[in-house]
């Protein structure tokens, strides 16, 4: 049986799997990234992980699709990874990896890869034109049109996390102010929860985390809101409204029939879909939006991994390997 390898390179861990073209995962492992050792060491660790997966399953992968938290060229060079230690500029990842694992390698931004996963194995099966938001430690996104992932030159596009939502808002890591990422990412939501805890504005959340600010996160905040914590509910509602503004912008620009919300924060229940939908209805006035669905990802945190399978098999994408 032909299998494909998929790698999701993160700041703290490297997740890898082998899967069939239908998306059935047959082997899976995770190893620490240890990016402080530098790009070459990390690439070698990825190569070793793929070889271990092949040994586990007893078959070599036909190709590898790898998601990275940054951008890469079609030739497989990592342009820059801003959130990984080490000098990740112009790293020839594909040239290093292919001899290690003995198969073709394609690289793609991790959120675009998650979009591809949703397109091929999730909502895209029935709705092949969609916009995808991934809300986690950061916020990213992607577009699919008529069954194909949209890619601008160099793969740099769909930076949904860097919509300016509040012109004089918090400073963003990108250098701008008031980006969506500063308002409803996991760290942004958590920071608001910690503020509530330290200023004595919450009782339910305080009880849930035993007063420990280190245990405040979108999941514990969602639990507190569900148990009637008004202050936390206001914070999550405001974050959901900001997200709704960003979704409204995307709908106004492109009018996709479907907007998919995924990523770790969505999985915690911290995002109120009713608030997102109500914000869209209130803000998009130029045309009816009753035909635009706003849905949670069908793949959850698996979207990126399955997107790597689709990338390796070159399904729904015409960009990646030259």
Short mmCIF file of C-alpha atoms in Angstrom, two decimals, residues 31-234:
data_model
loop_
_atom_site.label_atom_id
_atom_site.label_comp_id
_atom_site.label_asym_id
_atom_site.label_seq_id
_atom_site.Cartn_x
_atom_site.Cartn_y
_atom_site.Cartn_z
CA UNK A 31 9.81 14.35 19.03
CA UNK A 32 11.07 17.61 20.57
CA UNK A 33 12.14 20.31 18.12
CA UNK A 34 15.20 21.55 20.06
CA UNK A 35 15.54 24.41 17.59
CA UNK A 36 18.38 25.93 19.62
CA UNK A 37 20.62 23.29 18.01
CA UNK A 38 20.19 25.01 14.65
CA UNK A 39 18.43 24.25 11.35
CA UNK A 40 20.68 21.39 10.23
CA UNK A 41 20.16 19.48 13.49
CA UNK A 42 16.38 19.99 13.30
CA UNK A 43 16.27 18.79 9.68
CA UNK A 44 18.30 15.73 10.64
CA UNK A 45 15.85 15.05 13.47
CA UNK A 46 12.97 15.24 10.98
CA UNK A 47 14.78 12.82 8.67
CA UNK A 48 15.33 10.40 11.54
CA UNK A 49 11.67 10.69 12.53
CA UNK A 50 10.46 9.85 9.02
CA UNK A 51 12.82 6.87 8.88
CA UNK A 52 11.55 5.66 12.27
CA UNK A 53 7.96 5.91 11.07
CA UNK A 54 8.86 3.92 7.97
CA UNK A 55 10.50 1.26 10.15
CA UNK A 56 7.43 1.16 12.42
CA UNK A 57 5.11 0.56 9.50
CA UNK A 58 7.46 -1.48 7.35
CA UNK A 59 7.14 0.64 4.23
CA UNK A 60 8.91 3.70 2.83
CA UNK A 61 6.80 6.80 2.09
CA UNK A 62 6.31 7.81 -1.53
CA UNK A 63 6.71 11.51 -0.64
CA UNK A 64 6.78 13.89 2.32
CA UNK A 65 4.64 16.99 2.87
CA UNK A 66 6.00 19.29 5.58
CA UNK A 67 4.36 22.27 7.24
CA UNK A 68 6.56 25.04 8.62
CA UNK A 69 5.70 28.06 10.82
CA UNK A 70 6.87 30.49 8.16
CA UNK A 71 7.28 30.50 4.41
CA UNK A 72 9.21 28.47 1.87
CA UNK A 73 9.95 28.69 -1.83
CA UNK A 74 8.66 26.25 -4.43
CA UNK A 75 12.24 24.94 -4.57
CA UNK A 76 11.98 23.83 -0.94
CA UNK A 77 14.05 26.54 0.74
CA UNK A 78 12.86 27.90 4.07
CA UNK A 79 12.81 31.69 3.70
CA UNK A 80 12.48 32.55 7.39
CA UNK A 81 10.99 31.05 10.55
CA UNK A 82 10.51 33.97 12.96
CA UNK A 83 9.50 31.92 15.99
CA UNK A 84 12.23 29.26 15.95
CA UNK A 85 15.64 29.77 17.48
CA UNK A 86 18.59 29.64 15.15
CA UNK A 87 19.30 31.21 11.79
CA UNK A 88 16.41 29.93 9.64
CA UNK A 89 17.03 32.17 6.64
CA UNK A 90 17.38 30.53 3.21
CA UNK A 91 17.69 27.03 4.65
CA UNK A 92 17.77 24.36 1.86
CA UNK A 93 15.46 22.04 3.75
CA UNK A 94 14.37 19.94 0.76
CA UNK A 95 17.92 19.49 -0.51
CA UNK A 96 18.99 18.29 2.94
CA UNK A 97 15.98 16.07 3.61
CA UNK A 98 15.51 14.18 0.37
CA UNK A 99 18.81 12.22 0.59
CA UNK A 100 18.04 11.33 4.22
CA UNK A 101 14.62 9.81 3.54
CA UNK A 102 14.88 8.79 -0.11
CA UNK A 103 11.70 10.43 -1.40
CA UNK A 104 10.48 13.80 -2.74
CA UNK A 105 9.80 16.57 -0.22
CA UNK A 106 7.35 19.51 -0.51
CA UNK A 107 7.20 22.38 1.99
CA UNK A 108 4.30 24.69 2.79
CA UNK A 109 3.34 27.19 5.47
CA UNK A 110 1.68 25.26 8.29
CA UNK A 111 -1.64 27.12 8.19
CA UNK A 112 -1.88 26.87 4.42
CA UNK A 113 -1.23 23.15 4.93
CA UNK A 114 -4.11 22.98 7.42
CA UNK A 115 -6.30 24.74 4.84
CA UNK A 116 -5.32 22.08 2.33
CA UNK A 117 -6.19 19.37 4.84
CA UNK A 118 -9.65 20.86 5.36
CA UNK A 119 -10.09 21.16 1.59
CA UNK A 120 -9.17 17.56 0.80
CA UNK A 121 -10.40 15.68 3.87
CA UNK A 122 -12.84 18.00 5.64
CA UNK A 123 -15.50 20.51 4.62
CA UNK A 124 -13.88 20.91 1.21
CA UNK A 125 -15.21 17.51 0.13
CA UNK A 126 -18.65 19.09 -0.26
CA UNK A 127 -17.71 22.80 -0.43
CA UNK A 128 -14.52 23.16 -2.50
CA UNK A 129 -14.38 26.98 -2.18
CA UNK A 130 -13.69 28.14 1.37
CA UNK A 131 -11.71 30.39 3.68
CA UNK A 132 -9.94 28.83 6.65
CA UNK A 133 -8.96 30.59 9.91
CA UNK A 134 -6.58 28.84 12.32
CA UNK A 135 -6.70 30.35 15.82
CA UNK A 136 -3.97 29.16 18.15
CA UNK A 137 -0.79 30.65 19.56
CA UNK A 138 -0.94 32.83 16.46
CA UNK A 139 -3.61 33.31 13.83
CA UNK A 140 -3.28 32.37 10.18
CA UNK A 141 -5.45 31.40 7.30
CA UNK A 142 -5.85 30.21 3.77
CA UNK A 143 -8.16 30.18 0.77
CA UNK A 144 -9.32 27.36 -1.44
CA UNK A 145 -11.09 28.04 -4.71
CA UNK A 146 -12.88 25.40 -6.74
CA UNK A 147 -10.93 22.57 -5.14
CA UNK A 148 -7.47 24.16 -5.25
CA UNK A 149 -5.45 25.91 -2.58
CA UNK A 150 -4.75 29.50 -3.53
CA UNK A 151 -1.05 30.38 -3.36
CA UNK A 152 0.45 33.76 -4.12
CA UNK A 153 4.04 34.09 -5.33
CA UNK A 154 6.37 32.63 -2.73
CA UNK A 155 3.47 31.29 -0.68
CA UNK A 156 3.03 34.59 1.19
CA UNK A 157 -0.71 35.26 1.45
CA UNK A 158 -3.79 34.97 3.67
CA UNK A 159 -2.17 36.50 6.75
CA UNK A 160 -5.55 36.73 8.47
CA UNK A 161 -3.93 37.28 11.85
CA UNK A 162 -2.58 40.61 10.68
CA UNK A 163 -5.79 42.37 9.75
CA UNK A 164 -5.77 45.69 11.59
CA UNK A 165 -8.85 45.47 13.79
CA UNK A 166 -8.02 48.26 16.29
CA UNK A 167 -5.85 51.00 14.73
CA UNK A 168 -4.41 52.02 18.12
CA UNK A 169 -4.53 48.54 19.62
CA UNK A 170 -1.74 46.46 21.18
CA UNK A 171 1.62 46.23 19.46
CA UNK A 172 1.88 43.05 17.39
CA UNK A 173 4.95 40.89 16.84
CA UNK A 174 4.75 41.81 13.16
CA UNK A 175 5.48 45.44 14.05
CA UNK A 176 1.99 46.82 13.50
CA UNK A 177 -0.75 47.60 16.03
CA UNK A 178 -4.17 46.16 16.70
CA UNK A 179 -3.77 43.04 14.57
CA UNK A 180 -6.35 40.29 15.04
CA UNK A 181 -3.60 38.12 16.53
CA UNK A 182 -3.19 40.58 19.44
CA UNK A 183 -6.90 40.37 20.24
CA UNK A 184 -8.16 36.78 19.96
CA UNK A 185 -5.17 34.42 19.73
CA UNK A 186 -4.55 31.99 22.57
CA UNK A 187 -2.00 34.25 24.33
CA UNK A 188 -4.25 37.32 23.92
CA UNK A 189 -7.24 35.56 25.47
CA UNK A 190 -5.09 34.10 28.24
CA UNK A 191 -3.61 37.50 29.07
CA UNK A 192 -7.11 38.90 29.57
CA UNK A 193 -7.97 36.00 31.86
CA UNK A 194 -4.84 36.59 33.95
CA UNK A 195 -5.75 40.28 34.19
CA UNK A 196 -9.21 39.39 35.51
CA UNK A 197 -7.71 37.00 38.03
CA UNK A 198 -5.12 39.47 39.34
CA UNK A 199 -7.63 42.31 39.64
CA UNK A 200 -10.19 40.21 41.49
CA UNK A 201 -12.86 40.43 38.80
CA UNK A 202 -13.57 36.70 38.57
CA UNK A 203 -14.61 34.11 41.11
CA UNK A 204 -15.42 31.05 39.02
CA UNK A 205 -12.15 31.16 37.09
CA UNK A 206 -10.24 31.74 40.33
CA UNK A 207 -11.80 28.62 41.83
CA UNK A 208 -11.17 26.51 38.70
CA UNK A 209 -7.45 27.31 38.67
CA UNK A 210 -6.99 27.59 42.46
CA UNK A 211 -5.75 31.13 41.98
CA UNK A 212 -2.82 29.95 39.86
CA UNK A 213 -2.28 32.29 36.91
CA UNK A 214 -0.18 29.60 35.23
CA UNK A 215 -3.33 27.50 34.80
CA UNK A 216 -5.30 30.22 33.06
CA UNK A 217 -5.79 29.42 29.37
CA UNK A 218 -8.62 29.51 26.82
CA UNK A 219 -9.92 26.11 27.95
CA UNK A 220 -10.21 27.01 31.65
CA UNK A 221 -11.72 30.35 30.65
CA UNK A 222 -14.31 28.60 28.47
CA UNK A 223 -15.16 26.35 31.42
CA UNK A 224 -15.54 29.37 33.70
CA UNK A 225 -17.79 31.13 31.19
CA UNK A 226 -19.96 28.02 30.88
CA UNK A 227 -20.32 28.03 34.67
CA UNK A 228 -21.61 31.59 34.69
CA UNK A 229 -18.48 33.74 35.07
CA UNK A 230 -19.76 37.01 33.63
CA UNK A 231 -16.39 38.76 33.41
CA UNK A 232 -14.79 35.88 31.55
CA UNK A 233 -17.82 35.56 29.30
CA UNK A 234 -17.41 39.23 28.34
#
